[in-house]
Every structure is written in structure tokens, then in C-alpha cells.
Amino acid sequence: AATSAAANDAKFYAGLSDAAVASRVQGVIDRYKARPEFVGLSIAVARGDRLIVDEGVGIADLEWKMPADADTVMRIGSVTKQFTAAAIMKLHEQGKIGLDDSIARYLPDFGTEGHTVTIRQLLTHTSGIPNYTAQPDFMAKDGPRNLSDTELLATIKGVPFDFEPGTKWQYSNTNFYLLGMIVAKVSGMSYADYMQQAFFDPLGLTHTRYGATAPIIPERAHGYSYDFATKKHLNAAPLSMNVPGGAGALISTAGDLLRWQIALTGGRAVSPASYREMIDSAVPTGQGDAKYGFGLGIAKRNGHEVVSHNGGINGFNSVLSYVPDLGLRVAVISNCEVMLSDLVGNDISAVLTSDMPLPALRNTPMPGGEAFLRKLIADEASG
């Protein structure tokens, strides 16, 4: 049945003209523009290697009422991780990094509490290294500070590993922060400069760069939160972009994200063999059939393999997905942290693969939702 449904999806999508794709995407955009928390979105859709939709909608800056457009750049948060993983693979191709090397070879001053941790384990979130952003009060107290690498890593110094490296999976921003440090150490330049020279410039990603706060960056959007109680938007909490580093500090547009993905899957960002290794190295996450490769999540949806990653960071969230057997690529970035790009992206995929109407968006709390959420948080806190 799943195979038959997947075949029907493929047939439906293949039968859509470019104009029909754009029209259906616009219908999803209109659906979310009606939400009270909506501010702006960057949205792109591609069929194979060809972009059909590449636009920005809504507002880039509420205080100045500046509209968003296709050139509006936004923070992409953890979608950054696949860029960092690709940088490791490019240095690996050059013989400068071994995937099964101990990280002590590159970062001898980082304390591993007696454990041996490999580059591969950082890439797949199987290192057991605690997540610095999950430490008590870290984001409120240290998030706005321009922490150095040493200062940031001091926040987890002495914190026990979550598990023995290689025995479990647990998402940790520390893994990719360390990988960003390794890229800088091995390349001999800053992480930001290496990414610019190795990827952004040669691939023509003119709207993608390290999102440092000090430089003047043309068309940079402002990020917001939303208070459902007062029904008002608020400026997002301050964040030094030293803090996310190789785990989440890049900014981009949805169009550039798809151009990046096309280059990555097409052998232009890294070699075809390197991209295959990024996928084939995926490990189970313990969440259904989901797996995690090198900065890439792999899961099944309606019988299709989906390669994706999302991101959440102060004021913004994002998603970048690819359905290989359909050739369907979708990227969405939101500049309101509670207007979820995942939902928008899922609805875009749904309307492009089926004529079924989308369910109504919920405007009231889910029955039992608060109790469920409290239990979820308690379970997470207790491990």
C-alpha cells in the first residue's frame, strides 16, 4: 500500500505544471499569512535541479515595515550543520582529516573526561558530549555574550558525558561547535572564512554567509517572538553569533539553501562519494525509523525517503528537505520563532503530492496538550 501511495504521489507531482506548483505553494503561503504570529517567510521549491519558486513574503523588519523578498537573508540555525559536515568531508577528501580519528588529535585541549571521541561520532551525534545550549541558564546568561571557544566550552567542563561514545544517539550542539573549531584548526583560517572560500563563493551562494552581528549585511531580516497571551510580536532575545558557531551561525535565503542542496547532492559541494558517505553513515535516533547521517536527517514519509534538517535559533526557524525519488526540494525560513517552517514545508510537500485538502490549522489548545507537554518536559529532564 505504501508503494502504491508513493507511486501516486510521484504521478501527481509529475503531472503538475510549473504554474500549478507555484499556485499551490501560494495557497499554502496565504494559509500561514493569516496566522497572528506570521511575520515573514523565505520560501523556495525546486523540481530536480530547477527552482520553480524562490521568494520572500511578509515583513523583514516590523519596526520599519520593510517587506521581505527573495533576497532577504535570515538565520538558518541548525541547517548550518550540513554545511559544517560538508566542510569536514572536503578536508577529508584532501587527506587532512580522518573520520575515525580521535578529536584529541585536532583539539588536544578539549577535555574528554577519559573518553575517546572520534570525528565520526561528532558528525552523527553519538559522542555523548553534553550539549552546551542545554546547560542551566546558558541561553539567558551566556547567549548574548561574545564567548571565545575556551569560554564557551568551559560551560560544560566537568559535566559528565551523557553516555559512552558510540553507544547511543543524542542531539548535541557541542558536537558541531567542535567540528567548526576543527575546520578552523585544519584549514588554518576562521570557520567563517573557510566556508566562504570553500563553498559560498565558488558555488555562487551570494546570500549565504556567517551571520555575525557586527558586520553590515545587506537585506538582513530582523527576528521575532510572539506572545499568544497579549497577541503581540516582540524582538527576539539577543544572541551573540559567536555562540552557535559551526552548529548554527549561518544566514541564507530559501533560494540559496536549495542551490546549496542541489550542489551537495550533485557532487559540486563535495564529491559524490563523500555525499553518499554522509547519507550511508546514518545511525538510528531511536525516534521511529528516523536516522541521522552527517548533518542530515533521513526518515520515511508516506513511503518516500526524505533527507532533511531543521533549525531553530533566536527569532528564526528553518527547514531544508529533499525527496530523492520525487526530485522535490523545499526550503522555508521564518523570522518569527513560533511560526514553524516545518509546518509550512510539510504543507507545501502535501499539496504538491496529493489533491487532498489540508486539515484546518488549529486555533485552540489541543485537549490534554498541556498535560502531555509537561510530561514530555519532565521525561526529557530526567533522561
Coordinates of C-alpha atoms in Angstrom, one line a residue:
A1 CA 0.0 0.0 0.0
A2 CA 2.8 2.4 0.8
T3 CA 4.5 1.6 -2.5
S4 CA 1.2 2.3 -4.3
A5 CA 0.7 5.6 -2.4
A6 CA 4.3 6.7 -3.2
A7 CA 3.7 5.9 -6.9
N8 CA 0.5 8.0 -6.8
D9 CA 2.4 10.9 -5.2
A10 CA 5.0 10.7 -7.9
K11 CA 2.4 10.7 -10.7
F12 CA 0.5 13.6 -9.2
Y13 CA 3.6 15.7 -8.7
A14 CA 4.9 14.9 -12.2
G15 CA 1.6 16.0 -13.7
L16 CA 1.7 19.5 -12.2
S17 CA 2.9 22.3 -14.4
D18 CA 5.3 24.9 -13.0
A19 CA 2.4 27.3 -12.9
A20 CA 0.3 24.8 -10.9
V21 CA 3.2 24.2 -8.5
A22 CA 3.6 28.0 -7.9
S23 CA -0.2 28.4 -7.4
R24 CA -0.4 25.5 -4.9
V25 CA 2.6 27.0 -3.0
Q26 CA 0.9 30.4 -2.9
G27 CA -2.2 28.7 -1.4
V28 CA 0.0 27.4 1.5
I29 CA 1.6 30.9 1.9
D30 CA -1.8 32.5 2.1
R31 CA -2.9 29.9 4.7
Y32 CA 0.0 30.9 7.0
K33 CA -0.1 34.6 6.3
A34 CA -3.5 34.6 8.1
R35 CA -1.9 33.4 11.3
P36 CA -1.4 36.1 14.0
E37 CA 2.2 35.1 14.7
F38 CA 3.2 35.4 11.0
V39 CA 5.9 38.0 10.2
G40 CA 7.8 36.9 7.1
L41 CA 8.9 33.8 5.2
S42 CA 11.6 32.9 2.7
I43 CA 10.3 30.0 0.5
A44 CA 11.8 28.1 -2.3
V45 CA 10.7 24.9 -4.2
A46 CA 12.6 23.1 -6.8
R47 CA 11.9 20.2 -9.2
G48 CA 15.1 18.3 -9.7
D49 CA 17.8 20.9 -10.1
R50 CA 15.5 23.7 -11.2
L51 CA 14.0 26.3 -8.9
I52 CA 10.3 26.9 -9.6
V53 CA 9.5 29.1 -6.5
D54 CA 12.0 31.5 -4.9
E55 CA 10.5 34.3 -3.0
G56 CA 10.2 36.2 0.3
V57 CA 6.8 37.2 1.7
G58 CA 5.6 39.3 4.6
I59 CA 7.8 41.6 6.6
A60 CA 11.6 41.6 7.1
D61 CA 11.6 44.3 9.8
L62 CA 8.4 45.2 11.7
E63 CA 9.7 48.4 13.1
W64 CA 10.4 49.8 9.7
K65 CA 7.7 47.8 7.9
M66 CA 10.3 46.6 5.4
P67 CA 8.9 43.9 3.1
A68 CA 10.7 40.6 2.7
D69 CA 11.7 39.5 -0.8
A70 CA 13.7 36.7 -2.4
D71 CA 17.0 38.4 -1.3
T72 CA 16.0 38.7 2.4
V73 CA 18.5 36.8 4.4
M74 CA 17.6 35.1 7.7
R75 CA 19.3 32.9 10.3
I76 CA 19.1 29.2 9.4
G77 CA 20.1 27.8 12.8
S78 CA 20.9 24.1 12.8
V79 CA 20.6 23.7 9.0
T80 CA 24.2 25.1 9.3
K81 CA 25.2 21.6 10.5
Q82 CA 25.1 20.1 7.0
F83 CA 27.4 22.8 5.8
T84 CA 29.8 22.1 8.6
A85 CA 29.6 18.4 7.8
A86 CA 30.4 19.1 4.2
A87 CA 33.5 21.1 5.2
I88 CA 34.7 18.1 7.2
M89 CA 34.2 15.9 4.2
K90 CA 36.0 18.3 1.9
L91 CA 39.0 18.3 4.2
H92 CA 38.7 14.5 4.5
E93 CA 38.9 14.3 0.7
Q94 CA 42.1 16.3 0.8
G95 CA 43.6 13.8 3.3
K96 CA 43.7 16.4 6.1
I97 CA 41.1 14.7 8.4
G98 CA 40.4 11.1 9.2
L99 CA 36.7 10.4 10.1
D100 CA 37.7 7.9 12.7
D101 CA 40.5 10.0 14.1
S102 CA 40.2 10.9 17.8
I103 CA 39.3 14.5 18.2
A104 CA 42.2 14.8 20.6
R105 CA 44.4 14.9 17.5
Y106 CA 42.9 18.2 16.5
L107 CA 41.7 19.7 19.8
P108 CA 44.1 18.4 22.4
D109 CA 43.0 21.0 25.0
F110 CA 39.3 19.8 25.0
G111 CA 38.7 17.5 27.9
T112 CA 37.0 14.3 27.0
E113 CA 36.8 13.0 30.6
G114 CA 38.9 10.0 29.8
H115 CA 36.7 9.0 26.8
T116 CA 37.9 8.6 23.2
V117 CA 35.7 10.5 20.8
T118 CA 36.0 10.4 17.0
I119 CA 35.2 12.9 14.3
R120 CA 32.5 10.4 13.0
Q121 CA 30.8 10.4 16.4
L122 CA 30.6 14.2 16.4
L123 CA 29.1 14.1 12.9
T124 CA 26.4 11.6 13.9
H125 CA 25.6 12.9 17.4
T126 CA 26.9 9.7 19.0
S127 CA 29.7 11.2 21.0
G128 CA 27.9 11.5 24.4
I129 CA 29.4 15.0 24.8
P130 CA 26.8 17.2 26.7
N131 CA 25.0 19.9 24.9
Y132 CA 26.2 23.3 26.0
T133 CA 23.0 25.1 25.0
A134 CA 21.1 22.7 27.3
Q135 CA 23.0 23.7 30.4
P136 CA 21.0 25.5 33.1
D137 CA 20.5 29.2 32.2
F138 CA 23.1 29.1 29.4
M139 CA 21.0 30.8 26.8
A140 CA 19.7 33.6 29.1
K141 CA 23.1 34.2 30.8
D142 CA 25.7 33.3 28.2
G143 CA 23.8 33.5 24.9
P144 CA 24.2 37.3 24.5
R145 CA 28.0 37.2 25.4
N146 CA 30.7 37.1 22.8
L147 CA 32.2 34.0 24.2
S148 CA 35.5 32.7 22.9
D149 CA 35.9 28.9 22.2
T150 CA 37.6 28.4 25.5
E151 CA 34.9 30.4 27.4
L152 CA 32.0 28.5 25.7
L153 CA 33.5 25.1 26.3
A154 CA 34.1 25.9 29.9
T155 CA 30.3 25.8 30.4
I156 CA 30.4 22.0 30.1
K157 CA 33.8 21.4 31.7
G158 CA 33.3 18.7 34.3
V159 CA 29.8 17.9 33.2
P160 CA 29.5 14.1 32.8
F161 CA 29.2 12.6 29.4
D162 CA 25.6 11.6 28.6
F163 CA 26.8 8.1 27.6
E164 CA 29.8 6.2 26.5
P165 CA 30.8 7.4 23.0
G166 CA 29.3 5.3 20.2
T167 CA 26.7 3.6 22.3
K168 CA 23.7 5.9 21.9
W169 CA 22.4 8.8 19.9
Q170 CA 21.6 12.2 21.3
Y171 CA 21.5 15.6 19.6
S172 CA 24.1 17.9 21.0
N173 CA 25.1 21.3 19.5
T174 CA 28.5 20.8 21.1
N175 CA 29.3 18.2 18.5
F176 CA 29.1 20.6 15.7
Y177 CA 30.6 23.6 17.5
L178 CA 33.7 21.4 18.0
L179 CA 33.6 20.4 14.3
G180 CA 33.6 24.1 13.4
M181 CA 36.7 24.5 15.6
I182 CA 38.3 21.6 13.8
V183 CA 37.6 23.1 10.4
A184 CA 39.3 26.3 11.5
K185 CA 42.3 24.4 13.0
V186 CA 42.9 22.2 10.0
S187 CA 42.2 24.8 7.3
G188 CA 44.3 27.5 9.0
M189 CA 41.6 30.1 8.7
S190 CA 38.5 31.0 10.6
Y191 CA 35.4 28.8 10.2
A192 CA 33.6 31.8 8.5
D193 CA 36.4 32.4 6.1
Y194 CA 36.8 28.8 5.2
M195 CA 33.1 28.4 4.4
Q196 CA 33.1 31.5 2.3
Q197 CA 36.2 30.4 0.3
A198 CA 35.4 26.7 0.0
F199 CA 31.7 26.8 -0.6
F200 CA 29.8 30.1 -0.8
D201 CA 31.9 32.0 -3.3
P202 CA 32.6 29.0 -5.7
L203 CA 29.0 27.8 -5.6
G204 CA 27.6 31.3 -6.2
L205 CA 25.7 31.4 -2.9
T206 CA 25.7 35.1 -2.8
H207 CA 23.2 35.4 0.1
T208 CA 24.8 32.8 2.4
R209 CA 27.5 33.7 5.0
Y210 CA 28.4 33.6 8.6
G211 CA 25.8 35.7 10.4
A212 CA 28.0 37.7 12.7
T213 CA 26.2 40.6 14.3
A214 CA 28.7 43.3 13.8
P215 CA 29.1 43.5 10.0
I216 CA 26.5 45.3 7.9
I217 CA 24.8 42.6 5.9
P218 CA 22.5 43.8 3.1
E219 CA 18.9 42.6 3.3
R220 CA 19.3 41.0 6.7
A221 CA 15.9 40.4 8.4
H222 CA 15.1 41.0 12.0
G223 CA 13.9 38.1 14.1
Y224 CA 10.9 38.0 16.4
S225 CA 9.0 36.0 19.0
Y226 CA 5.2 36.2 19.6
D227 CA 3.2 36.4 22.8
F228 CA 0.0 34.5 22.3
A229 CA -1.4 35.9 25.6
T230 CA -1.1 39.5 24.6
K231 CA -1.2 38.8 20.8
K232 CA 1.9 41.0 20.3
H233 CA 5.2 40.4 18.5
L234 CA 8.4 41.0 20.4
N235 CA 12.0 41.4 19.4
A236 CA 13.8 38.1 19.8
A237 CA 16.2 37.6 22.8
P238 CA 19.7 38.8 22.0
L239 CA 22.2 36.3 20.9
S240 CA 25.9 36.6 20.1
M241 CA 26.6 34.7 16.9
N242 CA 29.9 33.5 18.4
V243 CA 27.7 31.2 20.4
P244 CA 26.2 28.9 17.7
G245 CA 29.4 28.7 15.6
G246 CA 29.6 25.6 13.4
A247 CA 26.4 24.3 15.0
G248 CA 24.1 27.1 13.8
A249 CA 25.6 30.5 12.9
L250 CA 24.9 30.7 9.1
I251 CA 22.4 33.0 7.4
S252 CA 20.9 32.4 4.0
T253 CA 17.8 32.6 1.8
A254 CA 15.5 29.7 0.9
G255 CA 16.7 30.0 -2.7
D256 CA 20.3 29.8 -1.7
L257 CA 19.5 26.8 0.6
L258 CA 18.1 24.9 -2.4
R259 CA 21.1 26.0 -4.6
W260 CA 23.3 24.6 -1.8
Q261 CA 21.3 21.3 -1.6
I262 CA 21.5 20.9 -5.4
A263 CA 25.3 21.4 -5.3
L264 CA 25.6 19.0 -2.3
T265 CA 23.6 16.2 -3.9
G266 CA 25.0 16.8 -7.3
G267 CA 28.7 16.4 -6.4
R268 CA 29.7 20.0 -6.7
A269 CA 30.0 20.9 -3.0
V270 CA 31.7 17.6 -2.1
S271 CA 32.4 14.5 -4.2
P272 CA 29.5 12.1 -4.9
A273 CA 31.3 9.5 -2.8
S274 CA 31.5 12.0 0.1
Y275 CA 27.8 12.8 -0.1
R276 CA 27.0 9.1 -0.2
E277 CA 29.0 8.6 3.0
M278 CA 27.1 11.5 4.6
I279 CA 23.9 9.5 4.0
D280 CA 25.1 5.9 4.4
S281 CA 26.7 6.7 7.8
A282 CA 23.3 7.4 9.3
V283 CA 22.6 5.9 12.7
P284 CA 19.2 5.2 14.3
T285 CA 18.0 8.0 16.5
G286 CA 15.5 5.9 18.5
Q287 CA 12.7 8.0 17.1
G288 CA 10.7 5.6 14.9
D289 CA 12.6 4.9 11.6
A290 CA 14.5 8.2 11.7
K291 CA 18.2 8.1 11.2
Y292 CA 20.9 10.8 11.4
G293 CA 23.8 10.9 9.0
F294 CA 26.5 13.7 8.8
G295 CA 24.4 16.8 9.5
L296 CA 21.5 15.2 7.6
G297 CA 18.3 13.5 8.9
I298 CA 16.9 10.6 7.0
A299 CA 13.3 9.3 7.5
K300 CA 10.4 7.8 5.7
R301 CA 7.3 9.8 5.0
N302 CA 4.3 8.4 3.0
G303 CA 6.6 5.7 1.6
H304 CA 9.3 8.2 0.4
E305 CA 12.7 8.7 1.8
V306 CA 13.2 12.3 3.0
V307 CA 16.6 13.8 3.6
S308 CA 16.1 16.9 5.7
H309 CA 17.2 19.1 8.6
N310 CA 15.5 21.9 10.5
G311 CA 16.8 24.7 12.6
G312 CA 15.7 26.9 15.4
I313 CA 17.5 30.0 16.7
N314 CA 16.6 33.2 18.4
G315 CA 14.0 34.9 16.2
F316 CA 14.1 32.4 13.4
N317 CA 13.5 28.8 12.3
S318 CA 14.1 26.9 9.1
V319 CA 13.7 23.6 7.3
L320 CA 15.5 22.2 4.2
S321 CA 14.2 18.9 2.8
Y322 CA 14.7 16.7 -0.3
V323 CA 12.6 13.8 -1.5
P324 CA 15.0 12.0 -3.9
D325 CA 12.5 9.7 -5.7
L326 CA 10.3 12.7 -6.5
G327 CA 13.1 15.2 -7.1
L328 CA 11.1 17.5 -4.8
R329 CA 13.1 20.1 -2.8
V330 CA 11.6 22.5 -0.3
A331 CA 13.2 25.2 1.8
V332 CA 11.5 27.5 4.3
I333 CA 12.8 30.1 6.7
S334 CA 10.7 32.1 9.1
N335 CA 11.7 35.2 11.0
C336 CA 9.2 34.5 13.9
E337 CA 10.4 31.7 16.1
V338 CA 6.9 30.4 16.7
M339 CA 5.8 30.4 13.1
L340 CA 7.2 27.0 12.3
S341 CA 8.9 26.4 9.0
D342 CA 8.4 22.6 9.4
L343 CA 4.6 23.0 9.2
V344 CA 4.8 25.3 6.2
G345 CA 7.3 22.9 4.5
N346 CA 5.2 19.8 5.2
D347 CA 2.1 21.5 3.8
I348 CA 3.9 22.5 0.7
S349 CA 5.0 18.9 0.2
A350 CA 1.5 17.7 0.8
V351 CA -0.2 20.0 -1.7
L352 CA 2.4 19.1 -4.4
T353 CA 1.9 15.3 -4.0
S354 CA -1.9 15.0 -3.5
D355 CA -5.2 16.7 -4.2
M356 CA -6.4 16.0 -0.7
P357 CA -7.3 19.2 1.1
L358 CA -5.1 20.3 4.0
P359 CA -6.6 19.9 7.5
A360 CA -7.7 23.1 9.2
L361 CA -5.0 24.8 11.3
R362 CA -5.7 24.6 15.0
N363 CA -6.6 27.9 16.7
T364 CA -7.4 26.5 20.1
P365 CA -5.3 24.4 22.5
M366 CA -5.2 20.7 21.9
P367 CA -7.2 18.8 24.5
G368 CA -4.8 17.4 27.0
G369 CA -2.0 19.3 25.3
E370 CA -0.6 21.0 28.4
A371 CA -0.5 17.7 30.4
F372 CA 1.2 16.0 27.5
L373 CA 3.8 18.8 27.2
R374 CA 4.5 18.9 30.9
K375 CA 5.1 15.1 30.9
L376 CA 7.3 15.4 27.9
I377 CA 9.4 18.1 29.5
A378 CA 9.7 16.1 32.8
D379 CA 10.7 12.9 30.9
E380 CA 13.3 14.8 28.9
A381 CA 14.7 16.4 32.1
S382 CA 15.0 13.0 33.8
G383 CA 16.7 11.4 30.8

